[in-house]
Structure formats: C-alpha cells, structure tokens
CSV table of C-alpha atoms in Angstrom, one decimal:
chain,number,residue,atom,x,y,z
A,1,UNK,CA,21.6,9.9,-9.6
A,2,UNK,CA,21.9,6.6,-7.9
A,3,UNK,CA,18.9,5.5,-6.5
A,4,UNK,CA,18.4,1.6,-5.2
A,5,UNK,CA,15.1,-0.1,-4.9
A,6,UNK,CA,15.0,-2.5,-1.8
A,7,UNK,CA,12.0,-4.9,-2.8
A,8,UNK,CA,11.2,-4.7,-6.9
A,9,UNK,CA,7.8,-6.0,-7.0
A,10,UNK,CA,4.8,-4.0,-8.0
A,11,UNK,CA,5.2,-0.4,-5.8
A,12,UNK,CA,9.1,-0.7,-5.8
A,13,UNK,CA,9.7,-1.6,-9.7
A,14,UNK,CA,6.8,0.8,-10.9
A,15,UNK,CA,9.0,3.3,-8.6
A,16,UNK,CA,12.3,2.6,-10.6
A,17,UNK,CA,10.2,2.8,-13.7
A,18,UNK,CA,8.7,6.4,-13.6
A,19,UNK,CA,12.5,7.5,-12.6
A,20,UNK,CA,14.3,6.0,-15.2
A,21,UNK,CA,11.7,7.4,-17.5
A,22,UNK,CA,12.3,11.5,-15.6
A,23,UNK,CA,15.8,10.5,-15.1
A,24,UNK,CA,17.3,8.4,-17.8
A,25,UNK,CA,20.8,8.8,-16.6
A,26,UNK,CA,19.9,7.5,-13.2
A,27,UNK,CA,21.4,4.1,-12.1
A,28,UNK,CA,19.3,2.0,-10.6
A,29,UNK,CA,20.2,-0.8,-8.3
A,30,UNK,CA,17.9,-3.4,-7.1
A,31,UNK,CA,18.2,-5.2,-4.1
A,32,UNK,CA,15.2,-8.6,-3.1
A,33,UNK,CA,15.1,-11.5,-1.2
A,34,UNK,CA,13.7,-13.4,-4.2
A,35,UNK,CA,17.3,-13.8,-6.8
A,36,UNK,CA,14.5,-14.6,-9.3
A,37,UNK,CA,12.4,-11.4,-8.7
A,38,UNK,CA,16.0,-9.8,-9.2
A,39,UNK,CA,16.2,-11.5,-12.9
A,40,UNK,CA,12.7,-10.6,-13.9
A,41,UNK,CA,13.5,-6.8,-13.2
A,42,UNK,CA,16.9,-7.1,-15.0
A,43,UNK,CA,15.3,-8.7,-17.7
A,44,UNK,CA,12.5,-6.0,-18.1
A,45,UNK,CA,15.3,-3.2,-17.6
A,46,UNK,CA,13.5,-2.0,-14.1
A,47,UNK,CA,16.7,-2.1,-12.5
A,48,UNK,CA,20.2,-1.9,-14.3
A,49,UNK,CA,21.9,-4.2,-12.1
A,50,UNK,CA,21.7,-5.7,-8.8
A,51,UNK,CA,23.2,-4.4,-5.8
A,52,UNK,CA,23.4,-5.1,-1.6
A,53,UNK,CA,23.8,-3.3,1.1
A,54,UNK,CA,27.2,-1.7,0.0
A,55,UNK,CA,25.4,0.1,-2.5
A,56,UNK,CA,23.5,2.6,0.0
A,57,UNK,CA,26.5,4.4,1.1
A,58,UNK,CA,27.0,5.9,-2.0
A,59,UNK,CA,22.9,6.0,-3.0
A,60,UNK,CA,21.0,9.4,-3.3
A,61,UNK,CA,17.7,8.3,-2.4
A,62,UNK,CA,16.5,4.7,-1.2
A,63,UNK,CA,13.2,3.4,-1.9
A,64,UNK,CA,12.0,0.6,0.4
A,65,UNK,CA,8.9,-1.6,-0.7
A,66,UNK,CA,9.0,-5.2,1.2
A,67,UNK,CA,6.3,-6.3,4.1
A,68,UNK,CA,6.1,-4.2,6.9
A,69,UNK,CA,6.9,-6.9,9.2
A,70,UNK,CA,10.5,-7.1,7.6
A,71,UNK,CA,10.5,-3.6,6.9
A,72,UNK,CA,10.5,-2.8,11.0
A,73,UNK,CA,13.8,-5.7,11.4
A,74,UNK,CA,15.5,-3.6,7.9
A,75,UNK,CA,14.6,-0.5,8.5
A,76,UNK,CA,17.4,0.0,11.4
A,77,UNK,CA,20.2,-1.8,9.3
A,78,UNK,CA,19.6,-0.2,6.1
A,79,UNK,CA,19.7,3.4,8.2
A,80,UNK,CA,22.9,1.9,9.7
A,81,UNK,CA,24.3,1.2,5.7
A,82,UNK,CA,23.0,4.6,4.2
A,83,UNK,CA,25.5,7.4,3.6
A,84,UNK,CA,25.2,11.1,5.1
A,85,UNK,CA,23.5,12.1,2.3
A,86,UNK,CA,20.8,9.5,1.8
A,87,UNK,CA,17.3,9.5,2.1
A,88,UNK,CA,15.8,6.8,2.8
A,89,UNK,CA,11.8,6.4,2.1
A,90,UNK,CA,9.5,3.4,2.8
A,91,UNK,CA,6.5,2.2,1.1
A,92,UNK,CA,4.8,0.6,4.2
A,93,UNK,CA,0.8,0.7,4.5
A,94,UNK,CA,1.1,0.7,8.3
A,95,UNK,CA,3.5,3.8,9.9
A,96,UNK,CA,3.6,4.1,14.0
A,97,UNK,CA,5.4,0.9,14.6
A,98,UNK,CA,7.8,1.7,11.8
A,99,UNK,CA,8.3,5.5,12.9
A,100,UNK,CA,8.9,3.8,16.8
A,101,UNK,CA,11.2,1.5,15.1
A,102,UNK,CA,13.6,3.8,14.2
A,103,UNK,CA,12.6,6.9,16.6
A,104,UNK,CA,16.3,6.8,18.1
A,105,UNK,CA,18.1,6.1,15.7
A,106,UNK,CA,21.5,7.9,15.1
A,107,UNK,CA,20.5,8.7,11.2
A,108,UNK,CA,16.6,9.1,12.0
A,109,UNK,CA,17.4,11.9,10.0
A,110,UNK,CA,18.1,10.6,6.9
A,111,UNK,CA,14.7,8.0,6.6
A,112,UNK,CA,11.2,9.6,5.7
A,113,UNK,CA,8.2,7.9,6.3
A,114,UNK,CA,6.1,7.2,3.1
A,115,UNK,CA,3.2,5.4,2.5
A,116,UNK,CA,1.9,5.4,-1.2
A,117,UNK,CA,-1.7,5.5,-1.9
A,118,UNK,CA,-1.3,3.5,-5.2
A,119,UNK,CA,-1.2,-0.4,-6.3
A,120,UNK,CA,-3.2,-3.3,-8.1
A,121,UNK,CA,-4.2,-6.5,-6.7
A,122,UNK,CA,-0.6,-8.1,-8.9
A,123,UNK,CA,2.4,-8.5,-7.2
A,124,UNK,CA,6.2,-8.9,-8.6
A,125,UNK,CA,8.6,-7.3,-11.3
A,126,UNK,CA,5.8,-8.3,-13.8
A,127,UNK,CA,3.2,-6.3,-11.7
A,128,UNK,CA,5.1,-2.9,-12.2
A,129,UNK,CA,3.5,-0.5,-14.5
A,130,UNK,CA,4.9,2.9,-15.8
A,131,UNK,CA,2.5,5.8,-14.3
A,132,UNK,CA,1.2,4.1,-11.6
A,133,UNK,CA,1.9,7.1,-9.1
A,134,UNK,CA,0.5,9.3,-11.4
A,135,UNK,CA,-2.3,11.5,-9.8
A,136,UNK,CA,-2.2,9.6,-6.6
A,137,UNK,CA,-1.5,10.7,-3.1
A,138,UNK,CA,2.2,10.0,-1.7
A,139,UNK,CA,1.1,10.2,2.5
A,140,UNK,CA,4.3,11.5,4.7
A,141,UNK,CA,4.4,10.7,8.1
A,142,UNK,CA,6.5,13.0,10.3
A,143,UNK,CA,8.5,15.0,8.1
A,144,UNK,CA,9.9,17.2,10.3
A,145,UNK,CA,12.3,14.0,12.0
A,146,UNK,CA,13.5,14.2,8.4
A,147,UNK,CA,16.8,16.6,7.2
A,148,UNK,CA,15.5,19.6,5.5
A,149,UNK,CA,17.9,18.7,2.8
A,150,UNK,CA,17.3,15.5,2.2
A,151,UNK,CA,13.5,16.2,2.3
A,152,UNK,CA,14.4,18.3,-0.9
A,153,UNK,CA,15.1,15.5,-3.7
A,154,UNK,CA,12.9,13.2,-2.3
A,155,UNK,CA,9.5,15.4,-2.5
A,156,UNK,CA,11.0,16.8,-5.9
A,157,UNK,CA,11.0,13.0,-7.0
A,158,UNK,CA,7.4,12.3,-5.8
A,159,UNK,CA,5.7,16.5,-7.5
A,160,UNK,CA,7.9,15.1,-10.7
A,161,UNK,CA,5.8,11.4,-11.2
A,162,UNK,CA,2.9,13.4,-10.5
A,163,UNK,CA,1.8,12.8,-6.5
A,164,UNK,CA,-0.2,15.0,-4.3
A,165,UNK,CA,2.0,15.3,-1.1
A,166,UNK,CA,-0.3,14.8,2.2
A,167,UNK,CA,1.1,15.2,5.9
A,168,UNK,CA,-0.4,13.2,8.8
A,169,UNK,CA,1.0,12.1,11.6
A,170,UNK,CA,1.5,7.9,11.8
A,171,UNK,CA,-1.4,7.3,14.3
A,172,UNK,CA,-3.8,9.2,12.3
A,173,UNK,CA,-2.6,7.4,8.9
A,174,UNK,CA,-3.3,4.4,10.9
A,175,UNK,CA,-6.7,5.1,12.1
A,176,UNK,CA,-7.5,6.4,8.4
A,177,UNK,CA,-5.9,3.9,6.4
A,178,UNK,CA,-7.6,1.3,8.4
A,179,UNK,CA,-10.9,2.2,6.7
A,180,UNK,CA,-10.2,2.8,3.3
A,181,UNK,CA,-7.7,0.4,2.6
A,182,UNK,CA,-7.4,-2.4,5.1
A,183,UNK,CA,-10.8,-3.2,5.5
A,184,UNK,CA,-11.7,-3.0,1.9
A,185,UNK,CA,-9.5,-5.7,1.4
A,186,UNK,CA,-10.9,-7.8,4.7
A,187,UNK,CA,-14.0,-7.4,2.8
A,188,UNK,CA,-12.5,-8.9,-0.5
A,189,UNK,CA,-11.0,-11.9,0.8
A,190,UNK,CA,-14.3,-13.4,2.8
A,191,UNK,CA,-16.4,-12.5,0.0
A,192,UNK,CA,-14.1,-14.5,-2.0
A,193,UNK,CA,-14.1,-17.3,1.0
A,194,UNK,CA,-17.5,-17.4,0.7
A,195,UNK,CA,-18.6,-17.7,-2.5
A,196,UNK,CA,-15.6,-20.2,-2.9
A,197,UNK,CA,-17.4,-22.7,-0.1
A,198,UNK,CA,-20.5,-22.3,-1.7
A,199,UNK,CA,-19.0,-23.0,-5.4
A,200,UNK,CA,-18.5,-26.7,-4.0
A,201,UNK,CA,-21.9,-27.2,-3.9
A,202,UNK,CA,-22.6,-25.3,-6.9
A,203,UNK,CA,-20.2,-25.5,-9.7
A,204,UNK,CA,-22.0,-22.9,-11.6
A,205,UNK,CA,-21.8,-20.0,-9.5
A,206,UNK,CA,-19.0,-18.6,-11.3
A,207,UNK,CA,-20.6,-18.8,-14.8
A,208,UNK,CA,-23.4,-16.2,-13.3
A,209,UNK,CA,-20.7,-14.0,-11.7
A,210,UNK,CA,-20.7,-10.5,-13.8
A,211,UNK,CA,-18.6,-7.6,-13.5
A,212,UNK,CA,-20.0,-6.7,-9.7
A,213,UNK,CA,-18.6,-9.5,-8.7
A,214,UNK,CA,-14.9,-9.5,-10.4
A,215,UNK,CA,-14.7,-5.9,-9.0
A,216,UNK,CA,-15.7,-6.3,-5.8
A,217,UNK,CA,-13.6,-9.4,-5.2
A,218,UNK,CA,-10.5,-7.7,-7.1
A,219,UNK,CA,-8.7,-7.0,-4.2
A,220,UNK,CA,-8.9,-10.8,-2.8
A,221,UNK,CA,-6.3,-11.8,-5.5
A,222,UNK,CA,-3.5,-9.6,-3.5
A,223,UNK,CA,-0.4,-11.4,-1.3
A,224,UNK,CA,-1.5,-13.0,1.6
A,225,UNK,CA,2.4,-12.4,2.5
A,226,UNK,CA,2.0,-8.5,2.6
A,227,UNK,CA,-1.4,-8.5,3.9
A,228,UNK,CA,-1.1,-11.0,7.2
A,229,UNK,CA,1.4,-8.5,8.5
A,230,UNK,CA,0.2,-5.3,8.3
A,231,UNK,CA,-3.2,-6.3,9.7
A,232,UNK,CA,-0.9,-7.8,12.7
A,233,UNK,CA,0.4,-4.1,12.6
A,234,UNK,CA,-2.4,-2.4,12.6
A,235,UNK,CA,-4.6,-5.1,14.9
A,236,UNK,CA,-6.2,-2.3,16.7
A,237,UNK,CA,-7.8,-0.1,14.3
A,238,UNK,CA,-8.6,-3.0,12.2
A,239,UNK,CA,-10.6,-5.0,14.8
A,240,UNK,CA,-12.0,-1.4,15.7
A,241,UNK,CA,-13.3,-0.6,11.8
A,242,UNK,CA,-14.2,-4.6,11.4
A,243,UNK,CA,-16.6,-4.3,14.2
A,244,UNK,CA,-18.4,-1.1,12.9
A,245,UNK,CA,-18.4,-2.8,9.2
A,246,UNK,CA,-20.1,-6.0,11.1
A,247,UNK,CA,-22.7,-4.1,12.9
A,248,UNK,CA,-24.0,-2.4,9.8
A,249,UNK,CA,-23.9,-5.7,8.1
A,250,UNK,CA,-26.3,-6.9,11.2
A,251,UNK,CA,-28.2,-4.3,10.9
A,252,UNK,CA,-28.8,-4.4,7.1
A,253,UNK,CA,-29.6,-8.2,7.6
A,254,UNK,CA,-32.1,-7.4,10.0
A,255,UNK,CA,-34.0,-5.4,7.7
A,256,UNK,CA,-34.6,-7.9,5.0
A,257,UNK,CA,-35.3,-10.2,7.7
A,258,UNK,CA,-37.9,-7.7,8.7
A,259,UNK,CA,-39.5,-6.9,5.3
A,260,UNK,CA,-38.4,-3.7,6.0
A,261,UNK,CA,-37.4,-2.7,2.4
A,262,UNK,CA,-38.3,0.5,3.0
A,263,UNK,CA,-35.6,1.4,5.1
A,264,UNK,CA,-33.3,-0.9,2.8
A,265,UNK,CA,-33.9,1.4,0.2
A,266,UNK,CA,-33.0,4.7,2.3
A,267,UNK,CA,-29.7,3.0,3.5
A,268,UNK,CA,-28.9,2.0,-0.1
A,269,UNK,CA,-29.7,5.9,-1.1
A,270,UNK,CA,-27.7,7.5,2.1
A,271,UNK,CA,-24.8,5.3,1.0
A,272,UNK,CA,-25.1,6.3,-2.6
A,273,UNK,CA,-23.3,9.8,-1.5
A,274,UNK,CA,-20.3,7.8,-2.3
A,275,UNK,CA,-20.2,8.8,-5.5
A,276,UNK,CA,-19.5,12.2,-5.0
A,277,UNK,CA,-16.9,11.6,-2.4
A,278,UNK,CA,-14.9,9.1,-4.6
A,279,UNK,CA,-15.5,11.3,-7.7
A,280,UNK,CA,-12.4,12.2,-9.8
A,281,UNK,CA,-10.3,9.6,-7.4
A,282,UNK,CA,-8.3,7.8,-10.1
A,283,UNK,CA,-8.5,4.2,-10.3
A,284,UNK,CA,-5.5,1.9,-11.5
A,285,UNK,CA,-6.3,-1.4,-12.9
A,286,UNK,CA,-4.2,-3.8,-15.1
C-alpha cells in the first residue's frame, strides 16, 4: 500500500503513524510546504521518504491535512495528479466551500470529504501521536459523490485505527462544528487575551492560575495559521454561535450585577447536564 500524507503535522503524521503501525509494509510518502517539517517526520520515521506531486498517480489513498484556505487552491490540482484508483480524503474542520470547490470536477469521484474529530492544541511532526484517532469520530461529508470502490479502503482504514464513521451533509457539519469546536476555541484565545492584558498590571496572576485555568485556556496555544482561515470559512455560523455565546455571557453578567445569585446558581445547575452529555467522550491530551 502506498499512501502519501500531504501536510505531516499533528493530524497528518499521527495519520501515517497509526498505518504504519496496521500496515507495516505500507510506504509512506510525505509531501509539506515546510522542507524542515519534511526532516522532522523522516527523522521520527512518520514518513519513509519524501515525495511530490508525481507520487499520487501511483498512491492508494491520499490523506490531506494543511489549512483549509490552501486546501480549497490544492484540492483541484492534487484531484488533477491522482490516479484512477486513488482516493483522496481531507482533514479540513470547515466542508461546504471545499465540497463546492471541487463539485465539477472530472475525478470528484475519487476525493472524499473527511473531517476528523481529533487533535491537541500542538502542531508539527513532533505533535503526532500514535492512537490519536482512536475512539474518535471520522465525520464524512457526501459520500455518495465518492466511487463505491474507492469508498472501500478508505472507511476500512478509518473502522481499522478505531473511528466511529458519521454522515452529514457539509452545511450541517458546518452549522455543528461551529459550536463545538470553533467557538470553544474563540473562547480560548480571548480568555487568554484577557488575562494576558491584565498580567501587565499584575505580574502575579499567573502564579494563582490552577488547573481551571490551564484547561480552559488549552486550546489558545493552537496555530493562529490553521485557525484565521477556517473561521474566514465558516464566518457565518461562527458570527451566528458568537452572538448566542455573547448574549448568555450578558445575561449571566447581569445577574451578578443584580445580586441575583439565586438564578446564578440555577443557570450554573441547568448547565451542569453537561456532564452527562460529554460522558464517555474521550479526551486526548499530550
């Protein structure tokens, strides 16, 4: 099996990790824009050599993990370099633009829309970690534009490093993923913004911050590269979700302000159904 990892950073080289591991005969090619990202992952024996766009004629299967806002430019030459027989899958965190992108394409056919649920707040070859798919959800965007028989290898690939398979279509994984994912990490960053303006009048703040803090700010250490993108991507939704996220924010204010801690408590206690919703979601830290 020849398979050829387009972007081996943290979701592409942990990809190339958990099939060398299934598949220890596979070759596996890596292709980046960063000639030193390329040495880390030959150096850490993620990829076995490095490859370009020559080497997707002959590939089986073709995993794409780089921004979405390159992906879209990519996405229509790397169909136009694949063989007959590959399948092409992306990694993108934002699908209807990239589904549009390629809608007409003569080998439509050969590219399946993929959008891992999986990641840490690390980025590059060093990032990638064995098992990170493991128990998460691999989301699948319009399968049916895909061959039947390339569909095959690439969902035996995904059932084999251990992913539950979803279907939606892209404007409904936009809408969704908008909430759970972009958001969260909307939240992150200005949380981070704003104890870092405050930490210039107080030096100390970070000697009282505790594990709350670390975790909820987690995600504000991720690459301000992938992120700017897909949040121009996915404007709409975001802008949608931000507003409902502000107006609860508002709202909570307003009851402190109030002395209303009686109804702080009760929104603190409807929220706390969380726990049950996010119960037995696996989480992946490094």
């Amino acid at each position: 099996m020849k398979v050829v990892i387009i972007g081996v950073g943290l979701i592409g080289g942990s990809f190339a990790k958990d099939v060398k591991k299934l598949h220890p005969e596979a070759e596996i090619i890596g292709m980046d824009k960063s000639d030193a990202h390329l040495d880390e992952a030959l150096q850490l024996q993620i990829i076995d050599k490095k490859g370009d766009y020559q080497d997707l004629s002959t590939a089986d299967l073709v995993y794409v993990s780089i921004p979405v806002n390159v992906l879209v430019t990519e996405l229509p030459r790397i169909l136009d370099a694949a063989g007959d027989e590959t399948v092409v899958m992306d990694a993108g965190s934002t699908k209807r633009l990239i589904c549009e992108q390629v809608a007409d394409h003569p080998k439509r056919r050969n590219f399946m829309a993929c959008h891992p649920i999986a990641g840490t707040e690390f980025s590059g070859p060093t990032a990638a970690l064995e098992g990170l798919y493991s128990g998460k959800t691999m989301i699948i965007c319009e399968v049916e534009k895909t061959a039947f028989k390339l569909q095959e290898p690439a969902l035996a690939i995904f059932q084999e490093i251990g992913m539950r398979i979803r279907y939606m279509n892209p404007e409904a994984h936009d809408k969704h993923i908008a909430y759970v994912s972009h958001l969260s990490h909307i939240s992150s960053f200005m949380l981070g913004k704003t104890v870092i303006e405050k930490e210039k009048n107080e030096r100390d703040i970070f000697d009282m911050a505790g594990s709350g803090f670390e975790s909820t700010v987690r995600l504000a250490k991720s690459s301000p590269d992938m992120w700017t993108p897909i949040f121009e991507q996915n404007k709409d939704n975001v802008v949608e979700t931000l507003e409902e996220y502000i107006e609860n924010l508002t709202r909570f204010k307003q009851l402190i302000v109030d002395n209303d801690f009686e109804n702080v408590h009760q929104e603190m206690s409807n929220t706390n159904k969380i726990k049950q919703i996010l119960k037995g979601i696996p989480l992946t830290k490094k």
